[in-house]
CSV table of C-alpha atoms in Angstrom, one decimal:
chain,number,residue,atom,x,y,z
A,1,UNK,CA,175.7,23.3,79.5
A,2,UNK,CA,178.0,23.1,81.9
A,3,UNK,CA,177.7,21.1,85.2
A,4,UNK,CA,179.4,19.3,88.3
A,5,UNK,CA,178.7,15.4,89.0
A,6,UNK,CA,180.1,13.3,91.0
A,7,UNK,CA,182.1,10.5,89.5
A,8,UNK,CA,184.8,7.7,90.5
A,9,UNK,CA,184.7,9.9,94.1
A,10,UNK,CA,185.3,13.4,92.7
A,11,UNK,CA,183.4,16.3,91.4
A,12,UNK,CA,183.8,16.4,88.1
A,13,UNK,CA,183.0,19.3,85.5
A,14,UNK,CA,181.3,18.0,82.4
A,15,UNK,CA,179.2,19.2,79.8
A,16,UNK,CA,175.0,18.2,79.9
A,17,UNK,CA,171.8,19.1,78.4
A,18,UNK,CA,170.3,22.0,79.7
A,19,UNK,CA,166.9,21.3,82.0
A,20,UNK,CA,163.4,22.4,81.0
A,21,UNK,CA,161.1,24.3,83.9
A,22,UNK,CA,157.9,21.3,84.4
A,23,UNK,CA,154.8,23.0,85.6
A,24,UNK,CA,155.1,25.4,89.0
A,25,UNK,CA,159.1,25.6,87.9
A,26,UNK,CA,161.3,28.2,86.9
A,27,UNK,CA,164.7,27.8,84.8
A,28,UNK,CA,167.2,29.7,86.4
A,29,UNK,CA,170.7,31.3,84.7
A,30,UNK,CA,173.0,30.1,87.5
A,31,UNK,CA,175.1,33.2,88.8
A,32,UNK,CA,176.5,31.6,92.0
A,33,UNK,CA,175.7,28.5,94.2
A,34,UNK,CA,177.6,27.5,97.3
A,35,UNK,CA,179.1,24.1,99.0
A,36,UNK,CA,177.2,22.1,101.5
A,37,UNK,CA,178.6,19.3,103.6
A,38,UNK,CA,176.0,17.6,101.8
A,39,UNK,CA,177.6,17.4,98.6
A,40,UNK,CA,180.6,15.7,99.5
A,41,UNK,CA,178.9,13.0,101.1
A,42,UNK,CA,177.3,12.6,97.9
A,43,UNK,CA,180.7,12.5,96.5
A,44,UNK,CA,181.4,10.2,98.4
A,45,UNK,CA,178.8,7.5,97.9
A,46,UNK,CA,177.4,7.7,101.0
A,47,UNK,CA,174.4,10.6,100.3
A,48,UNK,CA,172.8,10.2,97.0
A,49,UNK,CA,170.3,12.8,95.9
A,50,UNK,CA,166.4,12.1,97.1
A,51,UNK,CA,164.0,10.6,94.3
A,52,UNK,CA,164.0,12.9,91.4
A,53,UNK,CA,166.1,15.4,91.8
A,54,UNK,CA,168.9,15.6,89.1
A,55,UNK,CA,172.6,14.0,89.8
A,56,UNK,CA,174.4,16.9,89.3
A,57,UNK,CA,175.8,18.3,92.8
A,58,UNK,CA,174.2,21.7,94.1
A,59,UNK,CA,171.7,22.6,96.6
A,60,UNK,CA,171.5,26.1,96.7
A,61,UNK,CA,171.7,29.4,94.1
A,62,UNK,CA,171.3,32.5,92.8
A,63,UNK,CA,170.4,34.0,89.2
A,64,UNK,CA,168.0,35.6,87.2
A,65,UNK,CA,165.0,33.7,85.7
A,66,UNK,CA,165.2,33.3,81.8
A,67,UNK,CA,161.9,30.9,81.8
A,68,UNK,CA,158.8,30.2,83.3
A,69,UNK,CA,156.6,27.2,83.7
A,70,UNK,CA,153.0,26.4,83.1
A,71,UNK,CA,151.0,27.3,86.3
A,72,UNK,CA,153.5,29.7,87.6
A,73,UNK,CA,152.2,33.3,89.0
A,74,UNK,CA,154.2,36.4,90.3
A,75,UNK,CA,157.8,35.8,88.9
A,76,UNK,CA,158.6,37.4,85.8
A,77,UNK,CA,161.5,36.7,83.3
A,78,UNK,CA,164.7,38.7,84.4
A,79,UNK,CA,164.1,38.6,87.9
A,80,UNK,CA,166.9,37.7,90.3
A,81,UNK,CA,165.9,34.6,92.9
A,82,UNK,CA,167.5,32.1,94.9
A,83,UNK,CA,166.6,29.0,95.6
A,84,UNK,CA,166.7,25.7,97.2
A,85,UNK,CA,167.1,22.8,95.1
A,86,UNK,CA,167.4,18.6,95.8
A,87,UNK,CA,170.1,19.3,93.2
A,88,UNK,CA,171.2,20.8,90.2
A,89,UNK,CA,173.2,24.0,91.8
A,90,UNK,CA,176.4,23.6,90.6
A,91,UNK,CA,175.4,24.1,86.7
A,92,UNK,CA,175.1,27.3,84.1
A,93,UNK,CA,171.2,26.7,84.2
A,94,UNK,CA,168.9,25.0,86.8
A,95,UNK,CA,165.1,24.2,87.7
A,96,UNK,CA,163.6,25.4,90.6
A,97,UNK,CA,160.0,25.0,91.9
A,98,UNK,CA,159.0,28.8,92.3
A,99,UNK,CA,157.7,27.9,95.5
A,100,UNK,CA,161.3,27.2,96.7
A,101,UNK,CA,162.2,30.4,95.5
A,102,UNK,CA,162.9,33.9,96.8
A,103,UNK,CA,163.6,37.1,95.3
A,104,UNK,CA,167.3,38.4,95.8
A,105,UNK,CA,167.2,42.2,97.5
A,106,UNK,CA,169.1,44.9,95.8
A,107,UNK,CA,171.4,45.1,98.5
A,108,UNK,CA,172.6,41.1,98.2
A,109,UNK,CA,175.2,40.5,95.4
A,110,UNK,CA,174.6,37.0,93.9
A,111,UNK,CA,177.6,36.2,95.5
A,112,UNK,CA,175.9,36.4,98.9
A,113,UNK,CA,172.6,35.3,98.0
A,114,UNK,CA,173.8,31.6,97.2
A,115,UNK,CA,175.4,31.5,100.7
A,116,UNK,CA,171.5,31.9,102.0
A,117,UNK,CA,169.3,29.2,101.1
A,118,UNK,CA,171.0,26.1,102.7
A,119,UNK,CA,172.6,27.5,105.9
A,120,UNK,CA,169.7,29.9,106.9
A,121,UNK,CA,166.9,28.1,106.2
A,122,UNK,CA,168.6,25.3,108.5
A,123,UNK,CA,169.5,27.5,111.4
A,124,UNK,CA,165.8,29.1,111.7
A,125,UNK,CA,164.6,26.0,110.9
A,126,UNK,CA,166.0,24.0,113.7
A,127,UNK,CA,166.9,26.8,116.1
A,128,UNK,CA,163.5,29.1,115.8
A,129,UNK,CA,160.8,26.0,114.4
A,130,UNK,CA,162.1,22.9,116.2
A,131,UNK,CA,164.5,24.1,119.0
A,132,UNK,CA,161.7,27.1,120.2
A,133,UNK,CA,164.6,28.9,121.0
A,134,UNK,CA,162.7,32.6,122.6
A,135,UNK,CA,164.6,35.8,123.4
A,136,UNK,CA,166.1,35.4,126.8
A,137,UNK,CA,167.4,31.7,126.3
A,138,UNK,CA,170.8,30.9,125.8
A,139,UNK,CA,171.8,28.6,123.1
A,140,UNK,CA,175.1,26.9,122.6
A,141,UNK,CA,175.9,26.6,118.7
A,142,UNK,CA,178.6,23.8,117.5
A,143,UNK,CA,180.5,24.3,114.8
A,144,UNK,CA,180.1,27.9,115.0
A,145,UNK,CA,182.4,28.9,112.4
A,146,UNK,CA,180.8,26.8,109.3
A,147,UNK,CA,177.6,28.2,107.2
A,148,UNK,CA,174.9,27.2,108.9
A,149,UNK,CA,176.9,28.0,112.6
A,150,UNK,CA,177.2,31.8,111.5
A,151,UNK,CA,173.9,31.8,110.5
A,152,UNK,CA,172.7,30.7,113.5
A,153,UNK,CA,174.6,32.7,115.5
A,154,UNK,CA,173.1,35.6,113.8
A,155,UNK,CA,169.5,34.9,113.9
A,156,UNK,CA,169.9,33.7,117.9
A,157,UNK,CA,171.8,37.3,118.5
A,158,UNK,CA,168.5,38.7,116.4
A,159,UNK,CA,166.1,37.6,118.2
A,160,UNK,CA,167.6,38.4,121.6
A,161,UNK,CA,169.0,35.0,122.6
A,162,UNK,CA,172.8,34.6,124.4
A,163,UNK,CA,175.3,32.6,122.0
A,164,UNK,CA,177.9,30.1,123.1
A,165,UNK,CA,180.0,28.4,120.4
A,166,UNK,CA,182.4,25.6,119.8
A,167,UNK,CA,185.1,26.2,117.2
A,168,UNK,CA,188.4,26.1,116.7
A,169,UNK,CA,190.6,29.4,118.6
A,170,UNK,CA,191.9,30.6,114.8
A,171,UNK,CA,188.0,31.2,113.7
A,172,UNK,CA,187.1,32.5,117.1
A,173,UNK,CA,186.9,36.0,116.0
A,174,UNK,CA,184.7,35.2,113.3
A,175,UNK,CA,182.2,34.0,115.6
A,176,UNK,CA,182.4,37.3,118.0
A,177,UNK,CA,182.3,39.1,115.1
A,178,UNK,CA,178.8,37.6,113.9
A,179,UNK,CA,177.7,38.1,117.6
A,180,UNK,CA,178.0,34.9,119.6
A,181,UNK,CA,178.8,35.9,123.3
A,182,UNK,CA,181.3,33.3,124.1
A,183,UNK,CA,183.5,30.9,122.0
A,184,UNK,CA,185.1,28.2,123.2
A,185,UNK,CA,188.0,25.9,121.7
A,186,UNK,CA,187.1,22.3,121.3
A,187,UNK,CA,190.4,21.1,120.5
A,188,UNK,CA,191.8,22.3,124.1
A,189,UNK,CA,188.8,22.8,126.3
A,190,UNK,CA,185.5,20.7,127.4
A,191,UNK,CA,183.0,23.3,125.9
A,192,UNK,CA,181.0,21.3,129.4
A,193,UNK,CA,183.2,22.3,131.8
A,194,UNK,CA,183.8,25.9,130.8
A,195,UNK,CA,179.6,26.5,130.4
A,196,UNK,CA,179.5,25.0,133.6
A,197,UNK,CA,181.9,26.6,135.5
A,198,UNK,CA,179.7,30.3,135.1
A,199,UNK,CA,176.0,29.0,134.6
A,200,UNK,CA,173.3,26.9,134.9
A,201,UNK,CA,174.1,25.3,131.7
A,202,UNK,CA,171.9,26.2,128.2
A,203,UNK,CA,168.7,26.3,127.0
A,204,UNK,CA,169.2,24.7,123.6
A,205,UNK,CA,172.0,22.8,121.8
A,206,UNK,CA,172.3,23.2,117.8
A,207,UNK,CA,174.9,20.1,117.3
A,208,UNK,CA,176.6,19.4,114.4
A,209,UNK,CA,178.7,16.6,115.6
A,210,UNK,CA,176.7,13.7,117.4
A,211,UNK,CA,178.4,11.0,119.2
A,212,UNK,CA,181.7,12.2,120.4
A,213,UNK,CA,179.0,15.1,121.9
A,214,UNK,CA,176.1,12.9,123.1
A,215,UNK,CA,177.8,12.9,127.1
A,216,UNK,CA,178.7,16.7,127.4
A,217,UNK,CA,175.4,18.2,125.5
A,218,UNK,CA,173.4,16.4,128.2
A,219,UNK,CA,175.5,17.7,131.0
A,220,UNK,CA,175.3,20.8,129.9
A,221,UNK,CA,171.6,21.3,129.3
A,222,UNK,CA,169.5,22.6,132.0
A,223,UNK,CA,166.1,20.9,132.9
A,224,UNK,CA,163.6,21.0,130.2
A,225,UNK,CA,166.7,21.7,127.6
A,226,UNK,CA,166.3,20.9,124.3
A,227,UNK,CA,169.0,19.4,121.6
A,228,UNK,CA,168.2,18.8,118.2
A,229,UNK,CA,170.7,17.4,115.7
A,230,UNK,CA,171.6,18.7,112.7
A,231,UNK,CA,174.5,16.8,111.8
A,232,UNK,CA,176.8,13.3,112.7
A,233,UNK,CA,180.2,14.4,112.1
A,234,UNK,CA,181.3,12.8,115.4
A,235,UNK,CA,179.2,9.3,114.6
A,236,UNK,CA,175.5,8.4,114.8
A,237,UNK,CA,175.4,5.5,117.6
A,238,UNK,CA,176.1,5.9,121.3
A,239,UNK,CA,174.8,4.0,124.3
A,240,UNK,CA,172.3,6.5,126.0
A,241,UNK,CA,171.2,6.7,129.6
A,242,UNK,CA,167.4,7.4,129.1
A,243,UNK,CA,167.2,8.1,132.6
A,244,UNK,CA,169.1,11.5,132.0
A,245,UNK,CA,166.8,12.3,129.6
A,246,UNK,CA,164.0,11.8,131.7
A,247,UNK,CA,165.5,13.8,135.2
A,248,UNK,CA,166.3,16.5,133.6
A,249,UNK,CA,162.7,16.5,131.0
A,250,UNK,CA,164.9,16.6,128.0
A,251,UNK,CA,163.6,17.1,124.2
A,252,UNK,CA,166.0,15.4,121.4
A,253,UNK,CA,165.0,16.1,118.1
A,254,UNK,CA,166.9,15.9,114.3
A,255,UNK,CA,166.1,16.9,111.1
A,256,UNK,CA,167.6,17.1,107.6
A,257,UNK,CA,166.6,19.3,105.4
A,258,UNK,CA,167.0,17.9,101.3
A,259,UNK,CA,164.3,14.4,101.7
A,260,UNK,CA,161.5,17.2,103.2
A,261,UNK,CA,158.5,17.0,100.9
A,262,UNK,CA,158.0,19.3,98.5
A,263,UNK,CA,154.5,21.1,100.8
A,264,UNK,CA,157.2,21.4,103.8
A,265,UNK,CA,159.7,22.9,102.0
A,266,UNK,CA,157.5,25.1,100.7
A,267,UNK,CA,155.8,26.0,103.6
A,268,UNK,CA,159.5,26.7,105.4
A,269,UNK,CA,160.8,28.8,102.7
A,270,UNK,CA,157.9,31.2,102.9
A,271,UNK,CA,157.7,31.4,106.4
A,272,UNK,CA,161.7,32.3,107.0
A,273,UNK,CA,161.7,34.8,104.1
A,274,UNK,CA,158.8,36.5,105.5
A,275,UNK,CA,160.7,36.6,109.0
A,276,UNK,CA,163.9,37.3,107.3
A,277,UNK,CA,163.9,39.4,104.6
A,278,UNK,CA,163.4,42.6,106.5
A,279,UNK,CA,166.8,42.4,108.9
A,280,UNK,CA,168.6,41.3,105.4
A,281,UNK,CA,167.6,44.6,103.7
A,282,UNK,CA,168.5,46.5,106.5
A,283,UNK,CA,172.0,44.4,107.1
A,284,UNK,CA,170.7,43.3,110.5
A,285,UNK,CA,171.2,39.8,108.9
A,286,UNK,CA,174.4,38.8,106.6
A,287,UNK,CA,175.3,36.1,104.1
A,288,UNK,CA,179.4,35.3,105.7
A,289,UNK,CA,181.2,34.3,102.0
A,290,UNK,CA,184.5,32.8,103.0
A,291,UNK,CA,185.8,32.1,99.7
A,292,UNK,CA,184.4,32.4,96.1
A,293,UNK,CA,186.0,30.7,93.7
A,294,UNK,CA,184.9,29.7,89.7
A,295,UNK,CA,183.3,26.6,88.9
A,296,UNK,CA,185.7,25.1,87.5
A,297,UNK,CA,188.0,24.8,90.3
A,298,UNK,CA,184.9,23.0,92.2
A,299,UNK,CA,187.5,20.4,93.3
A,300,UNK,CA,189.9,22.8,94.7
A,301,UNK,CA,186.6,23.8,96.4
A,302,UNK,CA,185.4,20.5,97.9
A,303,UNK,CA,189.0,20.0,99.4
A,304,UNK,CA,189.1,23.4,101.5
A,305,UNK,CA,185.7,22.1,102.9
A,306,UNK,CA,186.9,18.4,103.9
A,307,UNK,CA,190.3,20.1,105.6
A,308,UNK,CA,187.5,22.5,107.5
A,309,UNK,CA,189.5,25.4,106.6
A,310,UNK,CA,186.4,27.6,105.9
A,311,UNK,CA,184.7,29.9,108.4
A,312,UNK,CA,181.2,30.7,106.4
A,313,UNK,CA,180.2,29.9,103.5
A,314,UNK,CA,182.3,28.5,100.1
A,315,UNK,CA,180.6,30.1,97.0
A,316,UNK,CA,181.0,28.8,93.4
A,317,UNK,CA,181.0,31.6,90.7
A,318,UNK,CA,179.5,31.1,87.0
């Protein structure tokens, strides 16, 4: 079948064999899967896939099921599912543990439902579960305009919650659009200063970047604020003044989400389908597809990403 490794720095299309479903697995026909930041790091060199998961690129999917594993209950051949994987996205046919699966509504195109895994189950993930971000609250989002940004922005605007963003002016609109409150230009503005100016400062921060943001996101927090990390675009050390943290009864977390154990996973994907799969029927949620192209232009692909010329989601068509 054919797949996408990475090799001598690039992704690279090549033919393998095609994976058999293990026990509590499904084999998936691959319809769609979509870019994560994720997979060019691993292009890179610098973020290889966790123990056992395959080396072909991919964390995220859609498609139909065309085989079931031993031990498997409630999924039938035929059925349309997507799914979060440790790897294996970017290829004709992947394995899935049905537990990190979820059936695809009538109303998603396959198109969409590869742009959901990965960037929603993130945002509820560390805005809702870690962040406790409550109707009310107002969050401020980085990096509004990428996948997991938009879905953030949506599920805060769900719930209730006020949305301030950081992202470039051009993708701006976008972030309007998908119901943020305020957007603010990081390339010509201190997103500090500007919060500041008007309020009290946030509730919660949902950061992408890390050390270039470090001073600002504590300025900018009011007492008892919480900021959890989800990325270090900006750099990973700083020198920190713990007594900030400790004035204003700050809570710093971080998480990633592709070394989680297989129970936690599992535990997270049922939980945020069972909160999310009702405002995705009725279009209160949305998967945001910038750009689909084919697989084999995967490198064309990876190189719109690393310019950051996307505003949602980069999808991969099989």
């Amino acid at each position: 079948m054919r797949a996408v490794i990475a090799q001598d720095k690039q992704p690279i299309l090549t033919d393998i064999p095609t994976p058999k479903p293990e026990s509590g697995e499904l084999l998936i026909k691959v319809r769609a899967t979509a870019l994560n930041r994720a997979d060019l790091l691993q292009v890179a060199g610098s973020y290889p896939p966790p123990p056992g998961a395959p080396d072909t690129l991919g964390m995220e999917l859609a498609g139909e099921v065309v085989e079931i594993g031993v031990g498997v209950i409630g999924y039938k051949v035929g059925e349309r599912v997507m799914a979060l994987v440790g790897g294996g996205g970017y290829a004709e046919f992947a394995v899935a543990p049905a537990e990190h699966c979820m059936r695809v509504p009538d109303i998603l195109s396959d198109e969409e439902a590869a742009a959901i895994p990965e960037a929603f189950l993130t945002a509820y993930s560390n805005m809702l579960e870690i962040g406790g971000l409550v109707a009310g609250e107002t969050v401020l989002i980085h990096a509004g305009a990428s996948g997991v940004g938009l879905a953030a922005i949506q599920i805060a605007k769900h719930i209730g919650a006020q949305v301030i963003t950081t992202a470039s002016a051009g993708k701006h609109d976008v972030c309007i659009a998908h119901g943020a409150h305020q957007a603010i230009d990081y390339k010509s503005q201190n997103f500090a200063d500007v919060i500041l100016a008007d309020s009290e400062g946030v509730d919660l921060v949902i950061d992408f970047i890390g050390a270039n943001y470090w001073d600002d996101n504590v300025r900018v927090m009011k007492k008892w604020g919480r900021l959890v990390f989800v990325g270090l675009m900006g750099g990973a050390q700083k020198e920190v003044n713990f007594s900030q943290i400790m004035r204003k009864r700050l809570t710093i977390a971080g998480s990633t989400m592709r070394d989680r154990t297989y129970e936690r996973k599992a535990g997270l994907i049922g939980r945020f389908w069972k909160w999310a799969e009702p405002p995705f029927r009725t279009g209160a949620l949305k998967a945001t597809v910038w750009r689909s192209l084919p697989l084999e232009q995967v490198a064309e692909a990876h190189q719109l990403m690393q310019q950051n010329q996307n505003a949602g989601k980069i999808v991969l068509m099989l």
